[in-house]
């Protein structure tokens, strides 16, 4: 094997890799990194989040407002609960200190949104879910996307 064929093979491989990545891969899969946090958000994730924001703006805006609250700035866990006509805090849900909680009775679209966020890795369910509650963890990616949204006035 001579040096010329080795160099030609190497250059052909580099050119082929460049052409495949430049023309065949989706443009949305090219990664953009936030310099402040180092969180990598792909274009597809941003497009998905924009679609979810349009469909579930009321709930996602509430999550954004909760995370903007200094009391919950570093909270990454939240609970999904069903309100009882008695007292949700007294029957079956006990936790010390403040927590983030969203109620299925207040948001009809809560469970489908959580399924979509879970399937795309923006939240994850932690612990076992029972009939009255479920516990989820927010990903840093979702928090970065929520912080990047412009605040809207709460209509409710």
Coordinates of C-alpha atoms in Angstrom, one line a residue:
X1 CA 0.0 0.0 0.0
X2 CA 1.5 3.3 -1.0
X3 CA 1.1 6.6 0.8
X4 CA -0.9 8.2 -2.0
X5 CA -3.7 5.6 -1.8
X6 CA -3.7 5.9 2.0
X7 CA -4.2 9.7 1.8
X8 CA -6.8 9.5 -0.9
X9 CA -8.8 7.0 1.1
X10 CA -8.6 9.2 4.2
X11 CA -9.7 12.3 2.2
X12 CA -12.6 10.4 0.6
X13 CA -13.8 9.2 4.0
X14 CA -13.7 12.8 5.4
X15 CA -15.6 14.2 2.3
X16 CA -18.2 11.4 2.5
X17 CA -18.8 12.0 6.2
X18 CA -19.2 15.7 5.6
X19 CA -21.6 15.3 2.8
X20 CA -23.8 12.8 4.7
X21 CA -24.0 15.1 7.8
X22 CA -24.6 18.3 5.7
X23 CA -27.2 17.0 3.3
X24 CA -28.9 13.9 4.6
X25 CA -29.3 14.5 8.3
X26 CA -32.3 16.6 9.4
X27 CA -31.4 20.2 10.1
X28 CA -33.3 20.0 13.4
X29 CA -30.9 17.4 14.7
X30 CA -28.0 19.8 14.7
X31 CA -27.4 20.6 18.4
X32 CA -27.4 24.1 20.0
X33 CA -25.9 24.5 23.4
X34 CA -26.8 27.1 25.9
X35 CA -23.6 28.7 27.1
X36 CA -24.9 29.7 30.5
X37 CA -26.0 26.2 31.6
X38 CA -24.3 23.8 29.2
X39 CA -27.7 22.1 28.5
X40 CA -27.8 20.8 25.0
X41 CA -31.2 21.3 23.3
X42 CA -31.8 19.9 19.8
X43 CA -33.9 21.7 17.3
X44 CA -36.4 18.9 17.4
X45 CA -36.8 19.3 21.2
X46 CA -37.4 23.0 20.8
X47 CA -40.0 22.5 18.0
X48 CA -41.7 19.9 20.1
X49 CA -41.8 22.2 23.1
X50 CA -43.2 25.0 21.0
X51 CA -46.0 22.7 19.8
X52 CA -46.7 21.6 23.4
X53 CA -46.7 25.2 24.6
X54 CA -49.3 26.1 22.0
X55 CA -51.5 23.2 23.0
X56 CA -51.0 23.4 26.8
X57 CA -50.1 27.0 27.3
X58 CA -52.1 27.4 30.5
X59 CA -50.5 24.5 32.3
X60 CA -46.9 25.1 31.1
X61 CA -47.2 28.8 31.9
X62 CA -48.2 27.8 35.5
X63 CA -45.1 25.5 35.7
X64 CA -43.0 28.4 34.4
X65 CA -44.4 30.8 37.1
X66 CA -43.8 28.1 39.8
X67 CA -40.2 27.8 38.8
X68 CA -39.8 31.6 38.6
X69 CA -41.0 31.8 42.2
X70 CA -37.9 32.1 44.5
X71 CA -39.4 29.5 46.9
X72 CA -39.4 26.9 44.2
X73 CA -36.3 28.0 42.2
X74 CA -34.4 24.7 42.8
X75 CA -37.3 22.3 43.1
X76 CA -37.1 19.6 40.5
X77 CA -39.9 17.3 41.7
X78 CA -43.6 17.8 41.5
X79 CA -46.7 15.8 42.4
X80 CA -49.8 15.1 40.4
X81 CA -52.8 14.7 42.7
X82 CA -56.5 14.3 42.5
X83 CA -58.5 16.7 44.7
X84 CA -61.0 15.2 47.0
X85 CA -64.0 17.0 48.2
X86 CA -62.6 16.8 51.7
X87 CA -59.0 17.9 51.9
X88 CA -56.3 16.6 49.6
X89 CA -53.6 17.4 52.2
X90 CA -55.2 15.3 54.9
X91 CA -56.2 12.2 53.0
X92 CA -53.4 10.2 51.5
X93 CA -50.8 12.8 50.8
X94 CA -48.3 13.8 53.5
X95 CA -45.2 15.8 52.9
X96 CA -43.3 18.3 55.0
X97 CA -42.5 21.6 53.5
X98 CA -43.6 23.3 50.4
X99 CA -43.9 21.3 47.2
X100 CA -45.0 21.7 43.6
X101 CA -48.4 20.0 42.9
X102 CA -50.7 20.0 39.9
X103 CA -54.2 18.7 40.1
X104 CA -56.0 16.6 37.5
X105 CA -59.2 18.3 38.5
X106 CA -57.8 21.7 37.6
X107 CA -56.2 20.7 34.3
X108 CA -58.1 18.3 32.0
X109 CA -55.1 17.9 29.7
X110 CA -52.6 17.2 32.5
X111 CA -52.1 13.5 31.9
X112 CA -51.7 13.6 28.1
X113 CA -49.1 16.4 28.5
X114 CA -47.2 14.4 31.1
X115 CA -47.2 11.4 28.8
X116 CA -45.8 13.5 26.0
X117 CA -43.2 15.1 28.2
X118 CA -42.2 11.7 29.6
X119 CA -41.9 10.1 26.2
X120 CA -39.5 12.8 25.0
X121 CA -37.4 12.6 28.2
X122 CA -38.4 16.1 29.5
X123 CA -39.7 14.7 32.8
X124 CA -39.5 11.3 34.4
X125 CA -41.7 9.5 36.9
X126 CA -40.1 8.6 40.1
X127 CA -41.6 6.3 42.6
X128 CA -44.7 4.3 42.3
X129 CA -47.9 5.9 41.2
X130 CA -51.1 5.2 43.1
X131 CA -54.7 6.1 42.6
X132 CA -54.4 9.5 44.3
X133 CA -50.9 10.8 43.4
X134 CA -47.8 10.4 41.2
X135 CA -44.4 12.0 41.6
X136 CA -42.3 13.3 38.7
X137 CA -38.9 14.9 38.2
X138 CA -38.3 17.8 35.8
X139 CA -35.3 17.6 33.5
X140 CA -32.9 20.5 33.3
X141 CA -33.7 20.6 29.6
X142 CA -37.4 21.3 30.3
X143 CA -36.5 23.9 32.9
X144 CA -34.2 25.7 30.4
X145 CA -37.1 25.6 27.8
X146 CA -39.5 27.0 30.4
X147 CA -37.2 29.8 31.4
X148 CA -36.7 30.7 27.8
X149 CA -40.4 31.3 27.2
X150 CA -41.7 34.8 27.4
X151 CA -44.1 35.2 30.3
X152 CA -47.8 35.4 29.5
X153 CA -50.6 36.7 31.7
X154 CA -52.5 34.1 33.5
X155 CA -56.1 34.3 32.3
X156 CA -57.6 32.1 35.0

